[in-house]
Structure formats: C-alpha cells, structure tokens
mmCIF file of C-alpha atoms in Angstrom:
data_model
loop_
_atom_site.group_PDB
_atom_site.id
_atom_site.type_symbol
_atom_site.label_atom_id
_atom_site.label_comp_id
_atom_site.label_asym_id
_atom_site.label_seq_id
_atom_site.Cartn_x
_atom_site.Cartn_y
_atom_site.Cartn_z
ATOM 1 C CA MET A 1 10.123 -10.994 -14.214
ATOM 2 C CA SER A 2 12.295 -13.146 -11.777
ATOM 3 C CA VAL A 3 10.987 -14.778 -8.761
ATOM 4 C CA ALA A 4 10.927 -12.038 -6.741
ATOM 5 C CA GLU A 5 8.884 -10.223 -8.364
ATOM 6 C CA LEU A 6 5.945 -13.104 -9.540
ATOM 7 C CA LEU A 7 6.512 -13.925 -5.582
ATOM 8 C CA LYS A 8 5.541 -10.330 -4.417
ATOM 9 C CA ALA A 9 2.628 -9.567 -7.527
ATOM 10 C CA GLU A 10 0.918 -12.488 -6.246
ATOM 11 C CA ILE A 11 1.254 -11.412 -2.712
ATOM 12 C CA LEU A 12 -0.106 -8.513 -3.205
ATOM 13 C CA ASN A 13 -3.220 -9.318 -5.580
ATOM 14 C CA GLY A 14 -3.951 -11.943 -3.150
ATOM 15 C CA ALA A 15 -3.087 -15.255 -4.749
ATOM 16 C CA LEU A 16 -1.118 -15.844 -1.250
ATOM 17 C CA PRO A 17 -3.128 -14.550 1.098
ATOM 18 C CA PRO A 18 -1.273 -13.425 4.956
ATOM 19 C CA GLY A 19 -0.275 -16.500 6.893
ATOM 20 C CA THR A 20 0.393 -18.906 3.938
ATOM 21 C CA TRP A 21 3.081 -21.145 3.783
ATOM 22 C CA LEU A 22 5.772 -21.330 1.148
ATOM 23 C CA SER A 23 7.607 -24.557 0.660
ATOM 24 C CA GLN A 24 11.221 -24.033 -1.072
ATOM 25 C CA THR A 25 10.576 -27.603 -3.229
ATOM 26 C CA ASP A 26 7.094 -26.395 -4.479
ATOM 27 C CA LEU A 27 7.820 -23.590 -5.818
ATOM 28 C CA ALA A 28 11.589 -24.169 -7.780
ATOM 29 C CA VAL A 29 9.068 -26.596 -8.803
ATOM 30 C CA ARG A 30 6.010 -24.482 -10.599
ATOM 31 C CA PHE A 31 8.967 -22.105 -11.412
ATOM 32 C CA GLY A 32 11.190 -24.190 -13.128
ATOM 33 C CA VAL A 33 14.218 -22.967 -11.644
ATOM 34 C CA SER A 34 17.284 -24.194 -8.625
ATOM 35 C CA ARG A 35 16.223 -23.861 -4.704
ATOM 36 C CA ILE A 36 18.516 -21.430 -5.583
ATOM 37 C CA PRO A 37 17.055 -18.240 -6.537
ATOM 38 C CA VAL A 38 13.733 -19.479 -4.156
ATOM 39 C CA ARG A 39 15.840 -19.234 -1.514
ATOM 40 C CA ASP A 40 17.060 -15.605 -2.621
ATOM 41 C CA ALA A 41 13.557 -14.658 -3.229
ATOM 42 C CA LEU A 42 12.147 -15.162 -0.310
ATOM 43 C CA GLN A 43 15.198 -13.468 1.561
ATOM 44 C CA GLN A 44 14.871 -10.289 -1.018
ATOM 45 C CA LEU A 45 10.725 -10.210 0.789
ATOM 46 C CA ALA A 46 11.779 -11.399 3.715
ATOM 47 C CA SER A 47 13.905 -8.099 3.607
ATOM 48 C CA GLU A 48 10.594 -6.080 2.588
ATOM 49 C CA ARG A 49 8.221 -7.466 5.320
ATOM 50 C CA LEU A 50 6.453 -9.347 3.148
ATOM 51 C CA VAL A 51 7.224 -13.538 4.166
ATOM 52 C CA ALA A 52 8.481 -13.783 7.344
ATOM 53 C CA LEU A 53 11.538 -16.563 7.554
ATOM 54 C CA VAL A 54 11.452 -18.336 10.674
ATOM 55 C CA PRO A 55 13.594 -20.555 11.297
ATOM 56 C CA GLY A 56 12.942 -24.457 11.207
ATOM 57 C CA LYS A 57 9.885 -24.478 8.731
ATOM 58 C CA GLY A 58 10.329 -21.828 5.928
ATOM 59 C CA ALA A 59 8.224 -19.129 5.286
ATOM 60 C CA GLN A 60 5.116 -17.319 5.688
ATOM 61 C CA VAL A 61 3.359 -14.517 4.105
ATOM 62 C CA ILE A 62 3.924 -12.037 6.901
ATOM 63 C CA GLU A 63 0.605 -12.161 9.307
ATOM 64 C CA LEU A 64 -0.469 -9.550 11.317
ATOM 65 C CA SER A 65 -2.626 -9.439 14.350
ATOM 66 C CA ARG A 66 -5.415 -7.212 14.359
ATOM 67 C CA ASP A 67 -3.746 -4.830 17.134
ATOM 68 C CA GLU A 68 -0.864 -4.961 14.268
ATOM 69 C CA LEU A 69 -2.648 -4.020 11.655
ATOM 70 C CA SER A 70 -4.776 -0.989 13.353
ATOM 71 C CA GLN A 71 -0.961 -0.047 14.627
ATOM 72 C CA VAL A 72 0.372 -0.393 10.090
ATOM 73 C CA PHE A 73 -2.878 2.593 9.345
ATOM 74 C CA ASP A 74 -2.309 4.335 12.657
ATOM 75 C CA LEU A 75 1.759 4.905 11.639
ATOM 76 C CA ARG A 76 0.466 6.040 7.778
ATOM 77 C CA VAL A 77 -1.509 8.776 9.430
ATOM 78 C CA LEU A 78 0.761 10.272 11.526
ATOM 79 C CA LEU A 79 3.690 9.862 8.482
ATOM 80 C CA GLU A 80 1.981 10.209 6.060
ATOM 81 C CA CYS A 81 -0.287 13.882 7.285
ATOM 82 C CA ASP A 82 3.151 14.939 8.138
ATOM 83 C CA LEU A 83 4.509 14.186 4.899
ATOM 84 C CA LEU A 84 1.528 16.153 2.998
ATOM 85 C CA ARG A 85 2.204 18.786 5.474
ATOM 86 C CA HIS A 86 5.757 19.521 4.149
ATOM 87 C CA ALA A 87 4.724 18.822 0.216
ATOM 88 C CA MET A 88 2.393 21.276 0.766
ATOM 89 C CA SER A 89 4.948 23.800 1.576
ATOM 90 C CA SER A 90 7.901 23.365 -1.037
ATOM 91 C CA VAL A 91 5.205 22.212 -3.624
ATOM 92 C CA THR A 92 5.073 24.834 -7.679
ATOM 93 C CA ASP A 93 3.043 25.826 -9.387
ATOM 94 C CA ALA A 94 4.319 23.226 -11.528
ATOM 95 C CA HIS A 95 3.202 20.217 -9.764
ATOM 96 C CA TYR A 96 -0.211 21.129 -9.873
ATOM 97 C CA ALA A 97 0.152 19.300 -12.612
ATOM 98 C CA GLU A 98 1.280 16.017 -12.335
ATOM 99 C CA VAL A 99 -1.480 16.055 -8.888
ATOM 100 C CA LYS A 100 -3.968 16.208 -11.500
ATOM 101 C CA TYR A 101 -2.849 13.769 -14.395
ATOM 102 C CA SER A 102 -1.630 11.479 -11.074
ATOM 103 C CA LEU A 103 -5.663 11.663 -10.188
ATOM 104 C CA GLN A 104 -6.931 11.046 -13.417
ATOM 105 C CA LYS A 105 -5.244 7.597 -13.625
ATOM 106 C CA SER A 106 -5.945 6.661 -10.594
ATOM 107 C CA SER A 107 -9.957 7.467 -11.344
ATOM 108 C CA LEU A 108 -9.031 5.287 -14.858
ATOM 109 C CA GLU A 109 -7.302 2.220 -13.352
ATOM 110 C CA ALA A 110 -10.196 1.831 -10.224
ATOM 111 C CA GLY A 111 -10.985 -1.239 -9.919
ATOM 112 C CA ARG A 112 -8.838 -2.638 -12.144
ATOM 113 C CA SER A 113 -6.267 -5.096 -11.108
ATOM 114 C CA GLY A 114 -3.741 -2.136 -11.365
ATOM 115 C CA TRP A 115 -5.620 0.017 -8.650
ATOM 116 C CA ILE A 116 -3.170 -0.424 -5.820
ATOM 117 C CA GLU A 117 -0.777 1.318 -8.914
ATOM 118 C CA GLY A 118 -2.554 4.204 -9.520
ATOM 119 C CA ASP A 119 -3.436 5.129 -5.804
ATOM 120 C CA TRP A 120 -0.017 4.521 -4.992
ATOM 121 C CA LEU A 121 1.072 6.798 -7.686
ATOM 122 C CA PHE A 122 -1.507 10.071 -6.759
ATOM 123 C CA HIS A 123 -0.305 9.386 -3.091
ATOM 124 C CA LEU A 124 3.645 9.681 -4.153
ATOM 125 C CA THR A 125 3.309 12.120 -6.372
ATOM 126 C CA LEU A 126 0.900 14.602 -3.207
ATOM 127 C CA TYR A 127 4.111 14.484 -1.633
ATOM 128 C CA ALA A 128 7.383 13.715 -3.277
ATOM 129 C CA PRO A 129 7.536 17.920 -3.004
ATOM 130 C CA ALA A 130 8.469 17.721 0.023
ATOM 131 C CA GLY A 131 11.979 15.573 -1.180
ATOM 132 C CA ARG A 132 11.736 13.544 1.655
ATOM 133 C CA GLN A 133 12.478 10.225 0.756
ATOM 134 C CA ARG A 134 13.280 7.869 3.821
ATOM 135 C CA GLN A 135 9.560 8.882 5.209
ATOM 136 C CA ILE A 136 8.455 7.456 1.354
ATOM 137 C CA THR A 137 10.244 4.248 2.067
ATOM 138 C CA ILE A 138 9.130 3.698 4.822
ATOM 139 C CA ILE A 139 5.462 4.862 4.108
ATOM 140 C CA GLU A 140 5.874 2.408 1.288
ATOM 141 C CA GLU A 141 6.858 -0.894 3.601
ATOM 142 C CA LEU A 142 2.950 -0.037 5.864
ATOM 143 C CA ARG A 143 1.101 0.690 2.285
ATOM 144 C CA ARG A 144 2.068 -3.191 1.596
ATOM 145 C CA ASN A 145 0.969 -4.633 4.922
ATOM 146 C CA CYS A 146 -2.272 -3.464 4.083
ATOM 147 C CA ILE A 147 -2.470 -4.393 0.390
ATOM 148 C CA LEU A 148 -2.069 -7.490 1.725
ATOM 149 C CA TYR A 149 -5.347 -7.012 3.265
ATOM 150 C CA SER A 150 -7.512 -4.675 1.415
ATOM 151 C CA ALA A 151 -6.480 -7.908 -1.787
ATOM 152 C CA GLN A 152 -8.942 -10.642 0.564
ATOM 153 C CA TYR A 153 -12.163 -7.276 1.001
ATOM 154 C CA ASP A 154 -14.421 -8.399 -1.136
ATOM 155 C CA ARG A 155 -16.345 -5.347 -0.236
ATOM 156 C CA LEU A 156 -13.277 -3.100 -1.087
ATOM 157 C CA VAL A 157 -14.892 -1.993 -5.243
ATOM 158 C CA ASP A 158 -17.724 -1.116 -3.820
ATOM 159 C CA GLU A 159 -15.730 1.721 -1.685
ATOM 160 C CA THR A 160 -14.004 2.719 -4.873
ATOM 161 C CA PRO A 161 -16.643 5.931 -5.443
ATOM 162 C CA LYS A 162 -15.577 6.966 -2.152
ATOM 163 C CA TRP A 163 -12.171 6.425 -2.369
ATOM 164 C CA LEU A 164 -12.109 8.685 -5.888
ATOM 165 C CA HIS A 165 -14.420 11.366 -4.353
ATOM 166 C CA ASP A 166 -11.554 11.798 -1.420
ATOM 167 C CA HIS A 167 -9.391 11.731 -4.093
ATOM 168 C CA GLU A 168 -11.027 14.551 -6.007
ATOM 169 C CA GLU A 169 -11.091 16.407 -2.226
ATOM 170 C CA ILE A 170 -7.406 15.832 -1.335
ATOM 171 C CA THR A 171 -6.985 17.528 -4.894
ATOM 172 C CA CYS A 172 -8.858 19.972 -4.738
ATOM 173 C CA ALA A 173 -7.530 22.061 -1.472
ATOM 174 C CA TYR A 174 -3.945 20.474 -2.517
ATOM 175 C CA ILE A 175 -4.289 22.753 -5.397
ATOM 176 C CA GLU A 176 -5.685 25.641 -3.268
ATOM 177 C CA LYS A 177 -3.344 25.670 -1.004
ATOM 178 C CA ARG A 178 -5.408 24.510 1.852
ATOM 179 C CA VAL A 179 -3.380 23.423 4.198
ATOM 180 C CA ASP A 180 -4.977 22.307 6.832
ATOM 181 C CA ASP A 181 -8.328 20.719 5.529
ATOM 182 C CA ALA A 182 -5.892 18.214 2.809
ATOM 183 C CA VAL A 183 -4.146 17.093 6.088
ATOM 184 C CA GLN A 184 -7.095 16.811 7.848
ATOM 185 C CA LEU A 185 -9.134 14.639 4.203
ATOM 186 C CA LEU A 186 -6.068 13.027 4.863
ATOM 187 C CA ARG A 187 -6.144 11.736 7.793
ATOM 188 C CA ASP A 188 -10.391 11.447 7.084
ATOM 189 C CA HIS A 189 -9.381 9.108 4.188
ATOM 190 C CA ILE A 190 -6.539 6.515 5.246
ATOM 191 C CA GLU A 191 -8.782 6.677 8.726
ATOM 192 C CA ALA A 192 -11.811 5.472 7.092
ATOM 193 C CA ALA A 193 -10.233 2.553 5.139
ATOM 194 C CA LYS A 194 -9.025 1.645 8.136
ATOM 195 C CA ASN A 195 -12.238 1.090 9.898
ATOM 196 C CA CYS A 196 -13.679 -0.719 6.609
ATOM 197 C CA LEU A 197 -11.160 -2.587 6.652
ATOM 198 C CA ILE A 198 -10.214 -3.962 9.877
ATOM 199 C CA ASP A 199 -13.982 -3.666 11.232
ATOM 200 C CA VAL A 200 -14.506 -6.695 8.014
ATOM 201 C CA GLN A 201 -11.076 -8.565 8.391
ATOM 202 C CA MET A 202 -10.787 -9.138 11.649
ATOM 203 C CA PRO A 203 -13.680 -8.852 13.605
ATOM 204 C CA LYS A 204 -13.528 -8.082 17.297
ATOM 205 C CA GLN A 205 -13.742 -11.872 18.797
#
C-alpha cells in the first residue's frame, strides 16, 4: 500500500482521529520513506477532503464543527434521496439480484472491520442504475466526513441491528418498486444516523 492509502485507512478507521496533526518528518520515519512521498500523500488526502493543509503549521486530519457535520448529513439526505429516485426509474429486473447480494454482503460484514466498505457497496448498488457518477462522487466525499466521526463512536456496534433492518426495508421497497416508500426509508435511515452520531459525539454545549 502507498503512504496515502495507509494514512487514509488510519484516518477512516479512527486511528488518526479528527484534529490530529500530521508531521511530515515523523511520518517519513515511521513509514521508512523520504518526506517527498509523505508530502505527496498529504496533498492527495487534502484533495479528498480528509486532511487540511494549514500554511505555517502543517497538515491536520479534517475536523468539523457540530453545525458543519449536521450540514453534511443534510446534504446527504438531499443528494442520496434524489439519486435513489433516479435509480429506481431506470433499474432493470436483472439489477435486483445485485441489490440482494450487496444486502447480504453488508449484513455479513456488519460490526466487523470491513463494515464501512460493505455499507457503501449496498448504497452504491442501489444508486448505480441512475448513472449519475458526479453525484455519486460528491456523496462519497460527504460519507467520508461522516466516517471520520463514526469511527470514534463506541456505541456504533449496538446500532447494527437497526441499520441492517433499515437496509432490509429499503431493499424490499426497492424491489417492489415502491419509490416513495424507498425514498422515505432512506431519508429516515440517514437522519437516524445523523441524530445518533451528532448527539453522542458532539453534544450541545
């Protein structure tokens, strides 16, 4: 794995939590490389909105305020619900098997280290028929912002049965072509994640 991939994995799994300062010198020693690949890695992560490059100070794992994280979830609701509606207007019967497979995979990986990938695979499979790649790319960036904080949420595993139940209900509505129901279920799913994460991680002062 490249330095960028290693750092990205540590950021997304919570080993490097939001607000952590990243020293090029320390990282170069740690990974046994020169500072050049470390600098390039940090620039790449900055382009993915995972790291902020602060002039005169260095690099810091992106840190969001309560209001900013709330806005991220609100944008996800708008974009993902719109994307689901577009997808369901274009989906073919053959695609339903892929949705069922992604549901099964996300269920098997729930609570494990790979749950993030399984969860995204499920959502991505739902949205794929829309063919709106630019919108999906934006959603991926927003989801990464959420993952930065969900990795620190110790009670996340306790919520797993609910998330899986949500996925099952969304899948059922998707396959039965109940567009409005599927969109509402997805909206509720994202809103529940927002309330659960923000209220615990960032309680109002």
